[in-house]
Structures are given as C-alpha cells and as structure tokens.
XYZ file of C-alpha atoms in Angstrom:
470
model
C -32.677 -4.226 2.913
C -29.496 -2.715 1.200
C -31.469 -0.200 -1.094
C -28.995 2.383 -2.175
C -26.317 0.798 -1.736
C -24.037 -0.508 -4.768
C -22.149 -3.073 -5.244
C -18.891 -1.676 -4.674
C -20.195 -0.516 -1.854
C -21.014 -3.803 0.007
C -18.157 -5.491 -1.366
C -15.776 -2.587 0.588
C -18.042 -3.232 4.269
C -17.572 -7.103 3.689
C -14.664 -7.002 3.378
C -14.077 -4.533 5.873
C -15.814 -6.668 8.017
C -13.796 -9.950 7.716
C -10.461 -8.285 7.985
C -11.581 -6.386 11.009
C -13.000 -9.964 12.712
C -9.720 -11.372 11.234
C -7.133 -9.061 12.339
C -8.199 -8.852 16.277
C -6.542 -12.611 16.554
C -3.583 -12.294 14.766
C -2.638 -8.966 16.261
C -2.951 -10.633 19.540
C -1.308 -13.764 18.609
C 1.696 -12.410 17.195
C 2.433 -11.221 20.508
C 1.676 -13.939 23.102
C 3.993 -16.121 20.589
C 6.845 -14.273 21.544
C 5.505 -14.576 25.243
C 5.022 -17.807 25.516
C 8.811 -18.206 23.946
C 10.003 -15.446 26.668
C 8.439 -17.584 29.283
C 9.410 -20.202 28.344
C 12.913 -19.036 28.340
C 12.891 -18.218 31.954
C 11.191 -21.540 33.410
C 14.130 -23.265 31.263
C 16.865 -20.406 32.936
C 15.623 -20.266 36.382
C 13.179 -23.711 36.766
C 10.872 -20.993 38.612
C 7.565 -23.670 38.150
C 5.501 -20.085 37.452
C 6.961 -19.618 34.322
C 6.109 -23.095 33.733
C 2.910 -22.538 35.076
C 2.024 -19.517 32.959
C 3.634 -21.008 29.608
C 1.291 -23.718 30.519
C -1.893 -21.316 31.261
C -1.489 -18.964 27.924
C -0.700 -22.022 26.016
C -4.244 -22.589 24.836
C -5.217 -18.572 24.538
C -2.938 -19.143 22.230
C -3.967 -21.891 20.176
C -7.038 -20.980 19.807
C -6.372 -17.096 19.091
C -3.966 -18.785 16.381
C -6.637 -21.411 15.103
C -9.520 -18.615 14.624
C -6.836 -16.283 13.644
C -6.061 -18.677 10.700
C -9.914 -19.810 10.071
C -11.150 -16.106 9.607
C -7.856 -15.245 6.956
C -8.873 -18.606 4.604
C -12.496 -16.290 3.460
C -10.832 -13.060 1.905
C -8.860 -14.915 -0.299
C -12.161 -15.955 -1.594
C -13.237 -12.426 -1.829
C -10.621 -11.476 -3.967
C -12.231 -14.096 -6.595
C -15.768 -13.242 -6.015
C -15.714 -10.221 -4.953
C -12.475 -8.344 -6.681
C -11.832 -10.629 -9.935
C -10.205 -7.545 -11.852
C -8.261 -6.711 -8.572
C -6.661 -9.925 -8.268
C -6.224 -10.423 -12.316
C -4.636 -6.960 -12.381
C -1.710 -6.727 -9.798
C -2.168 -10.789 -9.262
C 1.759 -11.239 -10.721
C 2.575 -9.172 -7.909
C 0.683 -9.150 -4.931
C 0.645 -13.240 -5.657
C 4.019 -14.611 -5.202
C 3.824 -12.527 -1.748
C 1.317 -14.100 -0.885
C 2.835 -17.488 -1.637
C 5.729 -16.519 0.296
C 4.237 -16.501 2.757
C 1.967 -19.617 3.106
C 5.832 -21.413 2.358
C 7.910 -19.774 5.298
C 5.652 -18.794 7.261
C 2.829 -20.516 8.223
C 4.633 -24.358 7.065
C 6.902 -22.929 9.651
C 4.445 -22.005 12.720
C 2.102 -25.174 11.390
C 5.377 -27.405 11.160
C 6.551 -26.826 14.995
C 2.962 -25.930 16.224
C 2.745 -29.235 17.727
C 6.060 -29.334 19.224
C 5.496 -26.502 20.785
C 1.630 -27.754 22.218
C 2.181 -30.801 22.907
C 5.952 -32.064 22.893
C 7.810 -30.978 25.831
C 8.348 -34.229 27.544
C 8.391 -35.944 23.736
C 11.238 -33.953 22.302
C 13.142 -32.118 25.468
C 13.886 -29.386 26.999
C 16.076 -27.987 23.787
C 14.179 -29.328 20.532
C 10.825 -27.718 22.162
C 12.257 -23.959 23.629
C 13.291 -24.436 19.785
C 9.882 -25.214 18.067
C 8.760 -22.819 20.458
C 10.548 -20.167 19.230
C 10.221 -20.956 15.476
C 6.189 -20.452 16.108
C 6.996 -16.880 17.139
C 9.758 -16.330 14.306
C 7.248 -17.772 11.732
C 4.189 -15.815 12.843
C 7.086 -12.260 12.653
C 7.575 -13.870 8.847
C 3.693 -14.102 7.736
C 3.344 -10.685 8.867
C 6.438 -9.071 6.839
C 4.935 -10.393 4.217
C 1.259 -9.769 4.223
C 2.861 -6.382 5.369
C 5.022 -6.151 2.485
C 2.149 -6.930 -0.126
C -0.402 -4.145 1.708
C 2.720 -1.589 1.986
C 3.492 -1.945 -1.910
C -0.689 -1.227 -2.700
C -0.004 1.889 -0.874
C 3.679 3.125 -2.164
C 3.773 0.664 -5.960
C 7.310 0.219 -7.441
C 9.303 -1.887 -8.919
C 6.597 -3.274 -11.323
C 6.241 -2.491 -15.323
C 2.556 -2.648 -16.860
C 1.894 -5.528 -19.328
C -0.430 -4.559 -22.465
C -2.894 -6.508 -20.997
C -2.993 -3.687 -17.758
C -1.452 -5.831 -15.666
C 1.003 -5.148 -13.467
C 4.411 -7.167 -13.532
C 7.244 -7.352 -11.486
C 10.719 -5.996 -13.131
C 12.122 -5.700 -9.759
C 11.106 -7.936 -6.315
C 13.701 -6.057 -4.208
C 12.150 -2.329 -4.843
C 8.173 -4.820 -4.926
C 8.917 -6.189 -1.119
C 11.068 -3.295 0.518
C 9.239 -0.478 -1.257
C 9.221 3.233 0.249
C 6.513 2.843 3.173
C 6.782 -1.050 4.170
C 10.101 -0.521 6.929
C 7.802 1.780 8.829
C 4.157 -0.164 8.581
C 6.050 -3.318 9.087
C 7.786 -1.842 12.675
C 4.231 -0.515 13.582
C 2.340 -3.076 12.952
C 4.545 -5.423 14.877
C 4.983 -3.107 18.263
C 0.780 -2.898 18.367
C 0.710 -6.527 18.301
C 2.907 -6.352 21.010
C 0.885 -3.487 22.910
C -1.789 -5.316 21.862
C -0.840 -8.990 24.212
C 0.793 -6.273 26.749
C -2.318 -4.821 27.324
C -4.273 -8.192 27.256
C -1.947 -9.832 29.425
C -2.163 -6.770 31.921
C -5.650 -6.860 31.923
C -5.791 -10.776 32.670
C -3.205 -9.984 35.599
C -5.043 -7.283 37.221
C -8.503 -8.871 37.104
C -7.287 -12.058 39.282
C -5.062 -9.551 41.048
C -8.100 -7.471 42.519
C -8.983 -10.754 43.210
C -6.314 -11.654 45.018
C -2.766 -9.669 45.552
C -1.092 -12.131 46.876
C -1.369 -14.456 44.190
C 2.391 -14.770 42.757
C 1.083 -16.317 39.372
C -1.004 -13.331 38.741
C 1.797 -10.884 39.987
C 4.863 -11.982 37.494
C 1.254 -11.688 34.855
C 0.739 -8.839 35.497
C 4.494 -7.425 36.099
C 6.100 -8.548 32.487
C 2.611 -6.998 30.759
C 3.588 -3.578 32.769
C 7.297 -3.559 31.601
C 6.385 -4.103 27.745
C 3.750 -1.716 28.123
C 6.510 1.638 29.600
C 9.512 0.165 27.349
C 7.671 0.330 23.807
C 4.669 2.231 24.571
C 7.848 4.868 23.844
C 8.901 3.414 21.177
C 5.843 3.283 19.184
C 4.737 6.781 19.729
C 7.871 7.643 17.930
C 7.792 5.230 14.957
C 4.617 6.355 14.497
C 5.818 10.044 14.144
C 8.023 8.250 11.400
C 5.679 6.277 9.425
C 3.507 9.801 9.413
C 6.367 11.285 7.911
C 6.477 9.032 5.100
C 2.755 9.114 4.643
C 3.622 12.600 4.324
C 5.696 12.183 1.566
C 4.494 9.471 -0.404
C 0.710 9.667 0.385
C 0.229 13.474 1.048
C -3.567 13.372 0.411
C -4.094 10.832 3.288
C -1.930 13.104 5.269
C -4.714 15.819 4.387
C -7.746 13.633 5.134
C -6.561 12.111 8.726
C -5.621 15.430 9.232
C -9.330 17.158 8.199
C -7.045 20.004 6.505
C -8.715 21.156 3.066
C -6.774 23.998 2.706
C -2.479 24.533 1.986
C -0.738 25.287 4.826
C 2.621 26.702 6.038
C 2.588 26.110 9.217
C -0.600 24.349 9.599
C -3.007 23.727 13.090
C -3.569 20.418 14.130
C -6.964 19.846 14.573
C -7.822 18.731 18.174
C -10.980 17.493 17.581
C -13.844 18.561 15.021
C -15.945 17.429 12.046
C -14.835 17.120 8.485
C -17.742 17.994 5.983
C -16.228 16.667 2.699
C -19.066 18.730 0.859
C -18.439 22.112 2.038
C -14.895 21.564 2.009
C -14.788 22.655 5.569
C -14.086 20.692 8.825
C -16.190 22.111 11.589
C -16.759 22.909 14.765
C -12.635 22.912 14.558
C -10.697 23.060 18.036
C -7.151 23.890 16.934
C -3.712 24.552 18.154
C -1.472 27.331 16.276
C 1.695 25.588 13.452
C 1.597 22.279 15.668
C 0.318 20.508 13.000
C 3.459 21.325 10.624
C 5.648 20.999 13.209
C 5.008 17.476 14.167
C 4.929 16.378 10.621
C 7.708 18.320 9.121
C 8.959 19.664 12.141
C 9.101 22.577 11.314
C 6.379 25.452 12.488
C 6.474 27.179 8.486
C 6.147 23.369 7.157
C 3.669 23.191 4.124
C 1.131 20.651 5.060
C -1.107 20.354 0.741
C -4.976 20.407 1.312
C -8.225 18.224 0.468
C -8.526 21.154 -2.229
C -5.042 20.332 -3.859
C -6.445 17.352 -5.767
C -9.704 16.588 -7.645
C -12.734 15.248 -5.036
C -12.871 11.981 -7.508
C -9.173 11.772 -6.399
C -9.260 12.137 -2.724
C -10.305 10.378 0.380
C -13.705 11.112 1.702
C -12.365 12.658 4.778
C -14.374 11.933 8.063
C -13.595 8.131 8.709
C -10.016 8.918 8.506
C -9.721 11.715 11.091
C -12.223 10.481 13.258
C -10.181 6.765 13.497
C -6.674 8.096 13.554
C -7.891 10.294 16.739
C -8.777 7.246 18.155
C -5.339 5.617 17.660
C -3.659 8.857 19.421
C -6.432 9.258 22.123
C -5.206 5.803 23.087
C -1.627 5.837 22.834
C -1.227 8.873 24.677
C -3.554 6.997 27.832
C -1.154 3.189 27.234
C 1.959 5.941 27.167
C -0.021 6.808 30.755
C -0.506 3.526 32.167
C 2.608 2.592 31.397
C 4.573 5.362 33.094
C 1.996 4.793 35.478
C 3.321 1.233 36.802
C 6.809 2.630 36.327
C 5.686 4.808 39.546
C 4.370 2.284 41.130
C 6.841 0.281 40.872
C 9.456 2.517 42.634
C 7.377 2.933 44.988
C 7.180 -0.305 45.883
C 2.920 -0.994 45.102
C 2.736 -2.389 41.661
C 0.532 -5.263 43.011
C -0.699 -3.472 45.791
C -2.160 -0.508 44.031
C -5.836 -1.356 42.975
C -6.887 2.566 40.750
C -4.325 1.085 38.261
C -5.187 -2.654 38.627
C -8.719 -0.996 37.577
C -7.225 1.008 35.156
C -5.327 -0.984 33.480
C -8.040 -4.051 33.358
C -10.519 -1.493 31.124
C -7.311 -0.780 28.909
C -7.483 -4.062 28.085
C -8.420 -3.948 24.991
C -7.377 -0.734 23.578
C -4.432 -2.651 22.064
C -7.877 -4.220 19.811
C -9.733 -0.917 19.350
C -6.287 0.846 18.356
C -5.167 -1.673 15.694
C -8.071 -1.353 13.792
C -8.974 2.090 14.151
C -5.243 2.131 12.875
C -6.539 -0.167 9.319
C -9.243 1.805 8.525
C -6.937 5.279 8.993
C -4.651 3.507 6.257
C -7.018 1.605 4.064
C -10.253 4.360 3.846
C -7.717 6.915 3.398
C -5.728 5.221 0.342
C -9.562 5.400 -1.258
C -9.514 5.832 -4.011
C -7.842 3.492 -4.991
C -6.689 0.448 -4.093
C -2.971 0.316 -5.909
C -2.321 4.020 -5.097
C -3.299 6.633 -7.958
C -2.632 3.729 -10.566
C -5.597 1.064 -10.112
C -9.385 2.885 -8.857
C -11.563 0.641 -5.870
C -14.721 0.853 -8.838
C -12.020 -0.376 -11.810
C -10.910 -3.326 -9.095
C -14.547 -5.198 -8.831
C -15.794 -7.872 -10.228
C -19.082 -7.660 -12.256
C -21.523 -8.885 -9.354
C -24.990 -7.304 -8.572
C -25.557 -5.634 -5.248
C -28.027 -7.849 -3.971
C -25.604 -10.885 -3.815
C -22.992 -9.338 -2.349
C -25.844 -8.093 0.362
C -26.357 -11.575 0.820
C -23.518 -12.987 1.741
C -22.899 -9.825 3.520
C -25.148 -10.695 5.610
C -24.173 -14.762 6.441
C -20.713 -12.988 6.769
C -22.224 -11.323 9.592
C -24.345 -13.938 11.567
C -22.025 -16.517 10.829
C -19.079 -14.710 12.486
C -20.693 -13.702 15.357
C -21.881 -17.144 15.949
C -18.698 -19.077 15.549
C -16.408 -15.963 16.149
C -18.112 -14.786 18.604
C -18.674 -18.470 20.650
C -14.537 -18.449 20.508
C -14.309 -15.152 22.227
C -16.518 -16.041 24.453
C -14.462 -19.347 24.912
C -11.190 -17.662 25.428
C -12.752 -15.480 28.515
C -13.470 -18.453 29.821
C -9.835 -19.422 29.866
C -8.716 -15.990 30.592
C -10.765 -16.003 33.691
C -9.515 -19.608 35.630
C -6.886 -18.646 38.539
C -3.440 -19.211 37.488
C -2.168 -21.636 40.089
C 0.602 -23.708 40.388
C -0.838 -27.013 41.083
C 1.442 -30.402 41.346
C 1.386 -31.818 37.860
C 3.321 -28.643 36.581
C 3.283 -29.716 32.788
C -0.400 -29.895 31.794
C 0.601 -31.882 28.130
C -2.728 -33.957 28.031
C -3.059 -34.925 24.120
C -2.925 -38.181 22.305
C 0.511 -40.214 22.908
C -0.256 -43.012 20.329
C 0.645 -42.798 16.375
C 0.145 -45.516 14.054
C 2.584 -48.461 13.858
C 3.408 -47.960 18.344
C -0.331 -49.499 19.809
C 0.581 -53.691 19.984
C -2.026 -54.661 16.847
C -4.242 -58.030 18.369
C -1.829 -60.781 16.489
C 1.033 -59.609 17.906
C 2.616 -61.909 20.832
C 3.278 -59.404 24.327
C 4.791 -62.371 26.118
C 7.716 -63.484 23.903
C 5.539 -66.558 21.914
C 3.767 -66.739 18.724
C -0.206 -66.689 17.740
C -1.107 -69.000 14.838
C -2.195 -67.002 11.623
C-alpha cells in the first residue's frame, strides 16, 4: 500500500496526521476557557441569569474538548521515541525541560482547578469558583507558552552549545525560551485560538438565531462572538505582518517558498495565485501584483526578497504546500475581517439579530478558524524543511532506525482509531451545540458526585445517637 514511500516520509505524515487532530482541540479549548471566565465574571457582576446559563451551556463542551486535546496529544510524545529517536537524543537537553515545565506549571494548574471550575460552584462559593475558572484559563495560556517556546526554538535556535556527542546543550535558558521568533509565534497562535473560538461560538449563535431570532441566549452568544471577531481580526492581521517580517529575517527560504519566488527580486511582485514547480524552478500560471510583495514584507517598494535559487535544492523547502496553505490562511483572514466589519455595520443599523444573511455567513464561517490554524501550521512546519532544528539538524538525520512498513502499519492504525474515537467525540460536541440555550428554573447544572470517602455514613455508625455492639 505504501510502496515508494520512505520511512521518513511516512513518519512525517504520521506526525502531521496526529498533530493535526490534536491541535484542533487546544485551538478551541484555549479560547473557550477564557470565554467561560468572561461569562462567569459577567454573571457575578450583573447577576443576569443568561450569563450563568451560557456558562453551563459551554461548560461540558469545553470539558470534552479539553479532554480530547489531552488524549490526542499524548500519542505525539511516544512518536518522539518510536519514529524520531535521534531527534529526541540530540535535542532532548533543550526540548525536554521545556516540555517538562509545561506539565509542571500549566497542566498541573489546569488539572488542579478543572474539577472546581466544572463542579464546584455550590461547594466552594462564588469567589473561589471564579478563581478556579480563571486559573484554568491561565493554565491553557501557560501551556501554549511553553509548547510554542519549544517549537520556536526549533525554528530559530539560539542559547545552546553542541557537545562532543552532537547533542544540543543549553547554555542560556533565557535565550532558549525567548528565542527570536517566540514572541511573534506566541501572540499569533493565541490570537488564532481566540478567533477559532469566536467563529465557532458565533456559528452556534447564528444557528440558533436562524431557528429563533428572539432567543436572548443566542443573541448574547452571537453578539459576544462578533465583538471578538471584529476587534481581534485586525490585530491578528497586524501581528501576522510582524511575524512575516521576523520570518524573512531568520528563515528567508521559508518566505521564498511561501511567496513562490525562485528568483531574487528587488521590488518583488506579490503572486496571488500560481503553481510552484520545484523541478522547473518557476511558479507557473502566476497572477502577480508588481512590487507589492516587497512592500508587504520589507515596507519598501524596492526591498529585496531572496528567491529559492539562493539555496541548493537539498537545503530548501518544497514550495507547493507552504505556497497554497499560506494563501488559505490569508484568504480566511480576509473573510474573517469582512464578517467582523459586516457585524459592526449590522450592529450600527440595529439589525444584528435580524440579518439572516449575516447569520448564514457566520454559520458557514464556523470551521474557518480550525482550517486557518491547521493551514498556518502546515506553512510553518513544511516551510522549516528539510530541517527539524532549522539550519542545524536535518529531518533525514532525525529519524529512528525503523522500516517503512512498520511506520505504515502504525499510520493505518492511527487513522482508523482517530477517526473512530475523535470522530465520535466531535459528533457528540456538535450534538451539544445543537441544544437550544434557554433559561430554566435550575441555573446551576452541577450534576456531579457530592460525597467523598469519609463523608457517607458507614454501616457501623449510629445515626440516632446511641451505640452499636461490635
């Protein structure tokens, strides 16, 4: 079945498959955790039952998404040992502690307060419950910080020495953690998670408004989501521009692949569409805007953009995938901006809850954030090739001594299990989102065990005040 596929290619496909399944869950849970914190704070401030009802509505959705994100992420750590053992050995002294810090500072924080956030409102009081909800939200952000620091170091490595055995040894942890691309990648990814949540939540609100535009809970859901879309999308576009300039400085070959440039240009055009051909070293059928590429990347009409021919073919990324995925990201970003501006116009015209065309558009944009974050990561990771540690450790030198049939067999197993397990989970999440959010008499939906060991009376205890013979 996998004839002609090398072990390296199959291992890359396997990791790409598992990380793609994994990342869609944190991309939603990071934003949803903060959304729950805002809803809970609004309930405590205004005592409007609609915010409590919405907190309870989104709470199980967050819990399931969080759980699936944890489970789907565990598999990737095993792949470091099975498929990428040389990489693990070489970079372990740097990447290992960063991953450990993520567990110690973020996962423990999330896990420690998650139960209180989900089930503890009536048991610990409003103040401690609010603190727990906030800590879960902060924990998701801290988790993203450590993971992105590790990934950014692989993109722009610094603060290390190389030992006699070829290992990367930490020399300056501040430089390792705060490597050149880390601040841009962190902000860009967190904002992407917020936008993913905004358009996912907005789609749910739009769906229920299409069914009943007078549903106040749906109105609040849609209004909050559209505020986030309108305010955050322009910021994300600005941060993306800064990230692109940083990438041009530190990973110019990646930029050349993303832009589809094989020749070095002063006053480079912006290629809107085309088909990069690495063999012919030309982008075929290119539709260009003169000089705009240099203006965007260098903020100068005559700025220099290096082409892929500046590097040997074995030292540069394949252009087709990052070229296409980057345009998917940009296209979806433009659509997000247009929907956000449309919502502002509808809000100004006092027809935010009556504009059915806007609601249909928002419903269609529901998956846009997930597609954008996946396309963005494909751009980042494929554009880093042929290296795992940019410019220093090649992907071909990072692989375990493993045969292609073994990797292919485990890849098939992953595909089957992931689609069954996580497909069922996503189906259940969509069913939860289809529930109509309405107010009821019992706003607190804390249906959970109320007894722990030592609380429930034992059979030998005398509840009437007397005593029993033993």
